Coordinates of C-alpha atoms and ligand atoms in Angstrom, one line a residue:
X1 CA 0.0 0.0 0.0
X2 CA 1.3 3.1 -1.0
X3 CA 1.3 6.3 1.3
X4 CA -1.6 8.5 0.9
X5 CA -1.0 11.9 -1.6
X6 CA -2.8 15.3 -0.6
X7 CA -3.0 18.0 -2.8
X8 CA -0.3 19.6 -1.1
X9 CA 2.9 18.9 1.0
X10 CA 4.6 21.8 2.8
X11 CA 8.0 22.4 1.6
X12 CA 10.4 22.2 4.8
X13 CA 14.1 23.3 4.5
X14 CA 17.1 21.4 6.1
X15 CA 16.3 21.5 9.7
X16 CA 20.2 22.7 9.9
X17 CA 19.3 26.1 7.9
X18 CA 16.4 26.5 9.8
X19 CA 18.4 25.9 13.1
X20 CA 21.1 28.3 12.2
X21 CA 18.3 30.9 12.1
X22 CA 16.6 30.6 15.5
X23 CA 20.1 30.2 16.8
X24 CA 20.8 34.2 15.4
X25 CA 17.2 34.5 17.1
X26 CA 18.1 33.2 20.5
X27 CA 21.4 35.6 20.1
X28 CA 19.2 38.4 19.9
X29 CA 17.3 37.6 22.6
X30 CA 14.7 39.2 20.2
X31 CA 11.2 37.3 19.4
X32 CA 9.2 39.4 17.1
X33 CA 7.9 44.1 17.4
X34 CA 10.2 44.1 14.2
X35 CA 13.2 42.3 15.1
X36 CA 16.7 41.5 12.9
X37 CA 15.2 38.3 11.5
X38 CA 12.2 40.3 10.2
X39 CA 13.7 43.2 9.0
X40 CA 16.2 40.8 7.0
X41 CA 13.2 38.9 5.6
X42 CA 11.0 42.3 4.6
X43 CA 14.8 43.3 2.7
X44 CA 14.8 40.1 0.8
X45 CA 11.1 40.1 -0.3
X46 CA 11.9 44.0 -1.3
X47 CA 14.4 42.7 -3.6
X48 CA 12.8 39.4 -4.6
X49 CA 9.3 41.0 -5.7
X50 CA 10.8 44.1 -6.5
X51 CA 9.1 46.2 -4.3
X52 CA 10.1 49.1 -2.6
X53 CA 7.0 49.7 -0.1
X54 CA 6.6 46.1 1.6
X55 CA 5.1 45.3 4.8
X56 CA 5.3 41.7 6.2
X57 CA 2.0 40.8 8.8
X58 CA 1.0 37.3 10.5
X59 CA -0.9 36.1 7.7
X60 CA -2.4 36.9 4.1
X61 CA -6.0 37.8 6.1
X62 CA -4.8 40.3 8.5
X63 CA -3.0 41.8 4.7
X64 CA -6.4 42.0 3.0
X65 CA -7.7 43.9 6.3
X66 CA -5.1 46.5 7.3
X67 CA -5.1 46.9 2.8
X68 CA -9.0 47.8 3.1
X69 CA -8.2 50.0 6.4
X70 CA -5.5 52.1 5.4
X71 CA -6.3 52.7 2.0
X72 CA -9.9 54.5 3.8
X73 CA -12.3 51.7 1.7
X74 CA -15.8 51.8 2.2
X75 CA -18.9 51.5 1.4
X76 CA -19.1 48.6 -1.4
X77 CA -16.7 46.3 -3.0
X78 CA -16.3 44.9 -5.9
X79 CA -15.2 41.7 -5.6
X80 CA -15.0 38.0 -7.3
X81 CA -16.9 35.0 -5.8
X82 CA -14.0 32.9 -7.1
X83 CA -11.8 33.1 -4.2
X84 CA -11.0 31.5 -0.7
X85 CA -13.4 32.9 1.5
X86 CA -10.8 35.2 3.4
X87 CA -11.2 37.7 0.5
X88 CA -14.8 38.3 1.1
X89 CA -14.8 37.7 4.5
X90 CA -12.0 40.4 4.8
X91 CA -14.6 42.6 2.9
X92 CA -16.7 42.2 5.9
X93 CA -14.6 42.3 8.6
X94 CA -14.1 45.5 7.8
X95 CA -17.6 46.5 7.7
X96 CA -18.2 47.2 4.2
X97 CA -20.0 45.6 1.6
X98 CA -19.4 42.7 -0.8
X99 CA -20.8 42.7 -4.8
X100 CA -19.6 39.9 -6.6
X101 CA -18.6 40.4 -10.4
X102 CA -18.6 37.2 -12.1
X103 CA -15.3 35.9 -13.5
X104 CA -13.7 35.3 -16.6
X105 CA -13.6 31.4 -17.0
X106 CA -10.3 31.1 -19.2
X107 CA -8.1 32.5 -16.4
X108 CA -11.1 32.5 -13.4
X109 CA -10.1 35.7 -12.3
X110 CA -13.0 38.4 -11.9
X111 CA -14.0 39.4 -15.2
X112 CA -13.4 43.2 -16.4
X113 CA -16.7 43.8 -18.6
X114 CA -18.5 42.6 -15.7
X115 CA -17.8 45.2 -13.4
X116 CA -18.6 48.4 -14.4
X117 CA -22.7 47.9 -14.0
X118 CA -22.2 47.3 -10.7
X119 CA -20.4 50.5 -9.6
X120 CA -23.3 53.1 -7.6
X121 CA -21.8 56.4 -5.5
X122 CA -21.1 53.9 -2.8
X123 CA -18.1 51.7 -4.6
X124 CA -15.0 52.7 -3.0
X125 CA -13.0 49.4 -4.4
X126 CA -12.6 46.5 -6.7
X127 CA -10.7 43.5 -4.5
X128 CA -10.1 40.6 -7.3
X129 CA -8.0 37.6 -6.2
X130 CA -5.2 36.5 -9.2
X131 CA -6.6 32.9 -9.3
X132 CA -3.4 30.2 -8.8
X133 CA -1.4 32.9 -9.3
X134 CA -2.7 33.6 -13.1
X135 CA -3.1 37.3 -13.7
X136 CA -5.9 39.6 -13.7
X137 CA -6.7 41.5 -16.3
X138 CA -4.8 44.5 -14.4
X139 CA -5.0 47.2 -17.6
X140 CA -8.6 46.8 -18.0
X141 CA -9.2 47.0 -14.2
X142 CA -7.1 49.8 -13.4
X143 CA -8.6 51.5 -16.7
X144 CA -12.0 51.0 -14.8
X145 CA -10.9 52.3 -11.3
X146 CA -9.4 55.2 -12.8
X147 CA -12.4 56.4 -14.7
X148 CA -14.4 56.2 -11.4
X149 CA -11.9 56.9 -9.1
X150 CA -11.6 53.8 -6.9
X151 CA -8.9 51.7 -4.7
X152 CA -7.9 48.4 -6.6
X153 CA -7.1 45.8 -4.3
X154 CA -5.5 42.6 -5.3
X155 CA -5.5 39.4 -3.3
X156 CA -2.5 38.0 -4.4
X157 CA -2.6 35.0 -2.1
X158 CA -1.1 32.5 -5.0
X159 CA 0.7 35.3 -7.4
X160 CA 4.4 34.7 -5.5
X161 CA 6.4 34.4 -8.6
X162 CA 4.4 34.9 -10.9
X163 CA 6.0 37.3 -13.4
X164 CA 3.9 39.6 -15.6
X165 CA 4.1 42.0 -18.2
X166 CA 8.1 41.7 -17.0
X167 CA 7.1 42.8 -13.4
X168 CA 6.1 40.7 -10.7
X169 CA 2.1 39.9 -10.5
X170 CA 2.1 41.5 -6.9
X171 CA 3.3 44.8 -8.4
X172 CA 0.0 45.4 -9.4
X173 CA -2.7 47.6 -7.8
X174 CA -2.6 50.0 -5.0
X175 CA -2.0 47.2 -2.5
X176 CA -1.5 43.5 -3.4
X177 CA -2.1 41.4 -0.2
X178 CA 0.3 37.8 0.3
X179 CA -0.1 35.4 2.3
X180 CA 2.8 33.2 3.5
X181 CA 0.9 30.3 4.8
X182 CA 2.0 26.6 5.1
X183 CA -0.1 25.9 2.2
X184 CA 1.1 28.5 -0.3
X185 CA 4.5 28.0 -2.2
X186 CA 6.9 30.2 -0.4
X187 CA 6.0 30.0 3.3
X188 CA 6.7 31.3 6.8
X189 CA 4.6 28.9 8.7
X190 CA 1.7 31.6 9.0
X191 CA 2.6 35.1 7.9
X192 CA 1.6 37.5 4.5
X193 CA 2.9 40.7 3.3
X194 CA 1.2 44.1 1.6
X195 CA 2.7 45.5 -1.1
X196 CA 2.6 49.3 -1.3
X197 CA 3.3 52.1 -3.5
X198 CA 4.3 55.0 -1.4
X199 CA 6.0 55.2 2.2
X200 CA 3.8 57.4 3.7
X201 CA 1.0 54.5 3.3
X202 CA 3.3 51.6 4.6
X203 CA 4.0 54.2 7.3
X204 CA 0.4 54.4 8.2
X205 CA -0.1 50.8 8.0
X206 CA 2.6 49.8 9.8
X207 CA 1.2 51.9 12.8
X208 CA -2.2 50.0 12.4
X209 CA -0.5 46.9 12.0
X210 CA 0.9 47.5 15.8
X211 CA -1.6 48.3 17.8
X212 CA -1.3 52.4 16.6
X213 CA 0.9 53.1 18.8
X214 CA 4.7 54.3 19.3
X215 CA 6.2 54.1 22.3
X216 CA 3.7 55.4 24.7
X217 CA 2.1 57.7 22.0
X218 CA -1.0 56.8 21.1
X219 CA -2.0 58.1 17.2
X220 CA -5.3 56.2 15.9
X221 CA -6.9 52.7 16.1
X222 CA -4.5 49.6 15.7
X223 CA -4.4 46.0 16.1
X224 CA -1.8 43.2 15.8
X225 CA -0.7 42.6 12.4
X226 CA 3.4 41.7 13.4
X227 CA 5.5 38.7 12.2
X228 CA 7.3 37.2 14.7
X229 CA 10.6 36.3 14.4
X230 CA 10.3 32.9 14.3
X231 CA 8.0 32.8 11.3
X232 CA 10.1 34.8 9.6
X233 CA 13.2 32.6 10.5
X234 CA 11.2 30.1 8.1
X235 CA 10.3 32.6 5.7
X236 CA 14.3 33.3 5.2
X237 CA 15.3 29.3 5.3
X238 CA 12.3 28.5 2.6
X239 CA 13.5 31.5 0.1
X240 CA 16.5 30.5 -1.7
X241 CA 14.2 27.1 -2.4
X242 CA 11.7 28.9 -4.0
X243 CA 13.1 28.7 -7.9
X244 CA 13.9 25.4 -7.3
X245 CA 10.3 24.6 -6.0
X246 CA 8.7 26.0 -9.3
X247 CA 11.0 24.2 -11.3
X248 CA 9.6 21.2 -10.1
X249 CA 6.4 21.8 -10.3
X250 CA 6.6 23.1 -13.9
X251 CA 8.4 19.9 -14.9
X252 CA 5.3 18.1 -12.8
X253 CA 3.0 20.5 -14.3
X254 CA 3.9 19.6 -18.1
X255 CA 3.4 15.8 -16.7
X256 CA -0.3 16.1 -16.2
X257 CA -0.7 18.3 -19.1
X258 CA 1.1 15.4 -21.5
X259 CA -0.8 12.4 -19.7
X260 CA -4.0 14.0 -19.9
X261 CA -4.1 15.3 -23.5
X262 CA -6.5 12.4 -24.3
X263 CA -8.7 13.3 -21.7
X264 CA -11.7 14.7 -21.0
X265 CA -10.1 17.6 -18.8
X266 CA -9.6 21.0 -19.2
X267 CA -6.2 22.4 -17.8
X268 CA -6.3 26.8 -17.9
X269 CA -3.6 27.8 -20.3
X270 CA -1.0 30.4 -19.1
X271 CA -1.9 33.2 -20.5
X272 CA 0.8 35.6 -22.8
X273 CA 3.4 37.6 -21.4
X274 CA 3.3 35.9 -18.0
X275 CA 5.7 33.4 -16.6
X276 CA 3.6 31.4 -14.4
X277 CA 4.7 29.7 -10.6
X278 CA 2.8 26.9 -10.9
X279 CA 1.4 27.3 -7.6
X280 CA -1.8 25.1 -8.5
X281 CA -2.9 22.3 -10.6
X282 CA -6.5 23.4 -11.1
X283 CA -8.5 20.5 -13.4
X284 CA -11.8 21.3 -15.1
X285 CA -13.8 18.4 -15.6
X286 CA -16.8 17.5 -17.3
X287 CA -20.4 18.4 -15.5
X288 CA -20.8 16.2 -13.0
X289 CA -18.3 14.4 -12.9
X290 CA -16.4 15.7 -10.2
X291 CA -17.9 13.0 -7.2
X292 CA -16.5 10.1 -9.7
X293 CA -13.2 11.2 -10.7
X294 CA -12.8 12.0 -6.4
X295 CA -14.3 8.9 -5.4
X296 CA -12.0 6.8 -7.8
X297 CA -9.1 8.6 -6.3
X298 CA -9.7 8.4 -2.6
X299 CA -10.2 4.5 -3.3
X300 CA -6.2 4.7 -4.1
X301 CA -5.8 7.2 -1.4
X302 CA -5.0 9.8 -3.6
X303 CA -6.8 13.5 -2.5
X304 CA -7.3 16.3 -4.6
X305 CA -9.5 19.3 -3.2
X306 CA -12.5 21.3 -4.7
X307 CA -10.9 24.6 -4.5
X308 CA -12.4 27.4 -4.6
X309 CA -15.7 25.7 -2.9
X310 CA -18.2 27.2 -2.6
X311 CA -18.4 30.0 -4.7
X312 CA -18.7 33.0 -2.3
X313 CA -21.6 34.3 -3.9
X314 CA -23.7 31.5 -2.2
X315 CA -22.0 31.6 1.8
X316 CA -25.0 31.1 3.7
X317 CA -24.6 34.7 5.6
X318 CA -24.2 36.9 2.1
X319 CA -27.3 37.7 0.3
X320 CA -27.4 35.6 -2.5
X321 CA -26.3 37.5 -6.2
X322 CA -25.9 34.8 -9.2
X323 CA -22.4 34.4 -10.9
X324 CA -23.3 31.3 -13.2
X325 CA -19.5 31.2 -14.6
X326 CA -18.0 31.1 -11.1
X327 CA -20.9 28.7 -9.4
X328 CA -20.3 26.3 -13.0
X329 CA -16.4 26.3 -11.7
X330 CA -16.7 25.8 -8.5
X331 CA -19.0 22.5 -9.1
X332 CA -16.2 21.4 -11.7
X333 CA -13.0 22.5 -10.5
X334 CA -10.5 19.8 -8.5
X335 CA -7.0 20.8 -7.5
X336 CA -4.6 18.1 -8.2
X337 CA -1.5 17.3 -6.1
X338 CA 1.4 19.1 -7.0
X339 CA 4.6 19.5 -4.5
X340 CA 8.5 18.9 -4.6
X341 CA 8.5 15.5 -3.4
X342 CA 5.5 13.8 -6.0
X343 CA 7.2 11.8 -8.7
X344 CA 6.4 11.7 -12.1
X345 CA 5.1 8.0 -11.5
X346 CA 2.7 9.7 -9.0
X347 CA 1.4 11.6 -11.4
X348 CA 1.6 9.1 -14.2
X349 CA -0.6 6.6 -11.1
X350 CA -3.1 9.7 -10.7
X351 CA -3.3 10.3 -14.1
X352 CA -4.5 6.7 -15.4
X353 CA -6.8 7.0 -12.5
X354 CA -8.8 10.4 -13.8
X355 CA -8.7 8.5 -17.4
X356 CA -10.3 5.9 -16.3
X357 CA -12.8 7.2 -14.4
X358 CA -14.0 9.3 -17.1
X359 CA -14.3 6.8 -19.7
Ligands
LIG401 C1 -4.6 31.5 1.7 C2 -5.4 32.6 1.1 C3 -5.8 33.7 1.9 C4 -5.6 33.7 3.4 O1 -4.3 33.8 3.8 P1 -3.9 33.4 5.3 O2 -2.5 33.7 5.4 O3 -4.3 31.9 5.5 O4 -4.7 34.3 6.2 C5 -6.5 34.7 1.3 N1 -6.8 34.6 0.0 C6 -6.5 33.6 -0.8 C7 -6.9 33.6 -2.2 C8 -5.8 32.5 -0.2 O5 -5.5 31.4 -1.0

């Protein structure tokens, strides 16, 4: 009997590298309120993603929130449904308003010509999520906010290393959110990032982010938003893996596309002038055949995952709006394993499983 595959499999460096960094930490004496390890980290992702204005938070949710807050959105957002439900729920959170534009279904990212009906004197924001790191369609959106003056927003959860338009995806917008979590290819554990455009904003932020505060003089409403520094200890041992993790799954990614070319599946197609991560191996199967295909695989102990599920225009607390493309994806869509340590022969194995199931 052969182990049981997930759809994902964190990617943990040498426990030596790792070790080397909490020892610098236990130097220190320093745990986390921006300490060395931290600062180090927020350098390297400046660099890395080419960004001047970074800020780096305890995870991709707390990103989305203080990126709502300090920009001053609110009122109602534009949003996609085709997201993990922190974007909406971040929306919320906040106190304003969701309104889901449908998406696009060759890329599944929230689809420009559907917007613009929607915007009323009370839109402040359009908050789209770059699906498995595939780009929006940032000219067309920003074209939009522009013309009507609003905050764009972009979730950018999965874009880490995605490179688009010869700039990297999370360069986009006036604040791209990350998050750094276990799940997503480059990790700290639990942590995220904002990306900014001016200093005087991160400044702001960065206030929020602890607790508004300096010293002992109070300025305005905060919370905690920090990265300690042993998350970001991970964050600096997982980096210099990070090519070599997209590497692999490229090669893994051209595997599935080459063993199901005589199949009944849809795999989205990169679109041009983007090199892609490969964070996700999203399938689109046939109507209704999603149960089968996941049935045949558990039997084999092989687990993909319906993601995104449920589209967010149907959560049980939201008023219901209809976004037939996203609802259609979200019955179809399975994320196949994909991580450094799956062979080829595992996907080869889960491969000749979906073909047979949908023959
Ligand atoms: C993971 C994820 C988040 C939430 O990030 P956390 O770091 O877990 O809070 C938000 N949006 C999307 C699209 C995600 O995939």
């Amino acid at each position: 009997m052969q182990d049981p595959i997930y759809v994902t499999r964190t990617f943990l460096p040498p426990r030596a590298e790792y070790d080397a960094w909490l020892d610098k930490i236990y130097e220190s004496h320093i745990l986390t309120n921006n300490g060395p390890v931290h600062n180090e980290l927020e350098e390297k992702l400046r660099s890395v993603l080419n960004a001047d204005h970074l800020l780096l938070t305890s995870n991709g949710t707390i990103a989305l929130q203080l990126a709502i807050r300090t920009l001053g959105v609110t009122g109602k957002v534009i949003t996609t449904p085709f997201s993990y439900v922190a974007t909406v729920s971040a929306i919320l959170w906040e106190g304003c308003t969701p309104v889901f534009a449908d998406i696009d279904p060759r890329t599944c990212c929230i689809d420009p010509a559907k917007i613009e009906a929607l915007i009323d004197d009370e839109t402040t924001a359009i908050l789209a999520t770059h699906v498995y790191g595939f780009p929006c369609d940032v000219d067309a959106i920003k074209d939009i906010a522009d013309r009507h003056g609003l905050k764009v927003i972009y979730d950018g959860a999965h874009a880490f290393g995605t490179i688009y338009k010869a700039k990297s995806l999370t360069s986009y917008g006036d604040a791209c959110t990350l998050s750094f979590h276990a799940t997503k290819l480059f990790h700290t554990v639990e942590g995220g990032a904002v990306i900014l455009h001016s200093e005087e904003v991160r400044k702001k932020m960065r206030l929020q982010r602890s607790f508004g505060h300096i010293g002992d003089e109070h300025f305005e409403l905060g919370i905690n938003g920090k990265m300690s520094e042993m998350h970001a200890a991970m964050g600096m041992a997982v980096l210099p893996y990070v090519p070599e993790l997209i590497k692999t799954r490229r090669s893994l990614t051209e595997r599935y596309a080459e063993r199901l070319k005589e199949v009944n599946v849809t795999m989205l197609s990169i679109p041009v002038e983007t090199e892609f991560n490969y964070g996700y191996l999203p399938l689109i199967l046939p109507t209704g055949k999603r149960q089968i295909v996941t049935d045949a695989l558990a039997a084999v102990q092989i687990h993909p995952r319906r993601y995104f599920f449920p589209s967010l225009n149907t959560l049980p607390y939201l008023e219901y709006a209809q976004c037939p493309v996203s609802e259609d994806m979200a019955s179809r869509m399975l994320c196949m394993p994909l991580y450094r340590e799956l062979s080829l022969e595992d996907v080869d194995r889960i491969c000749s499983v979906i073909a047979a199931a949908l023959k």
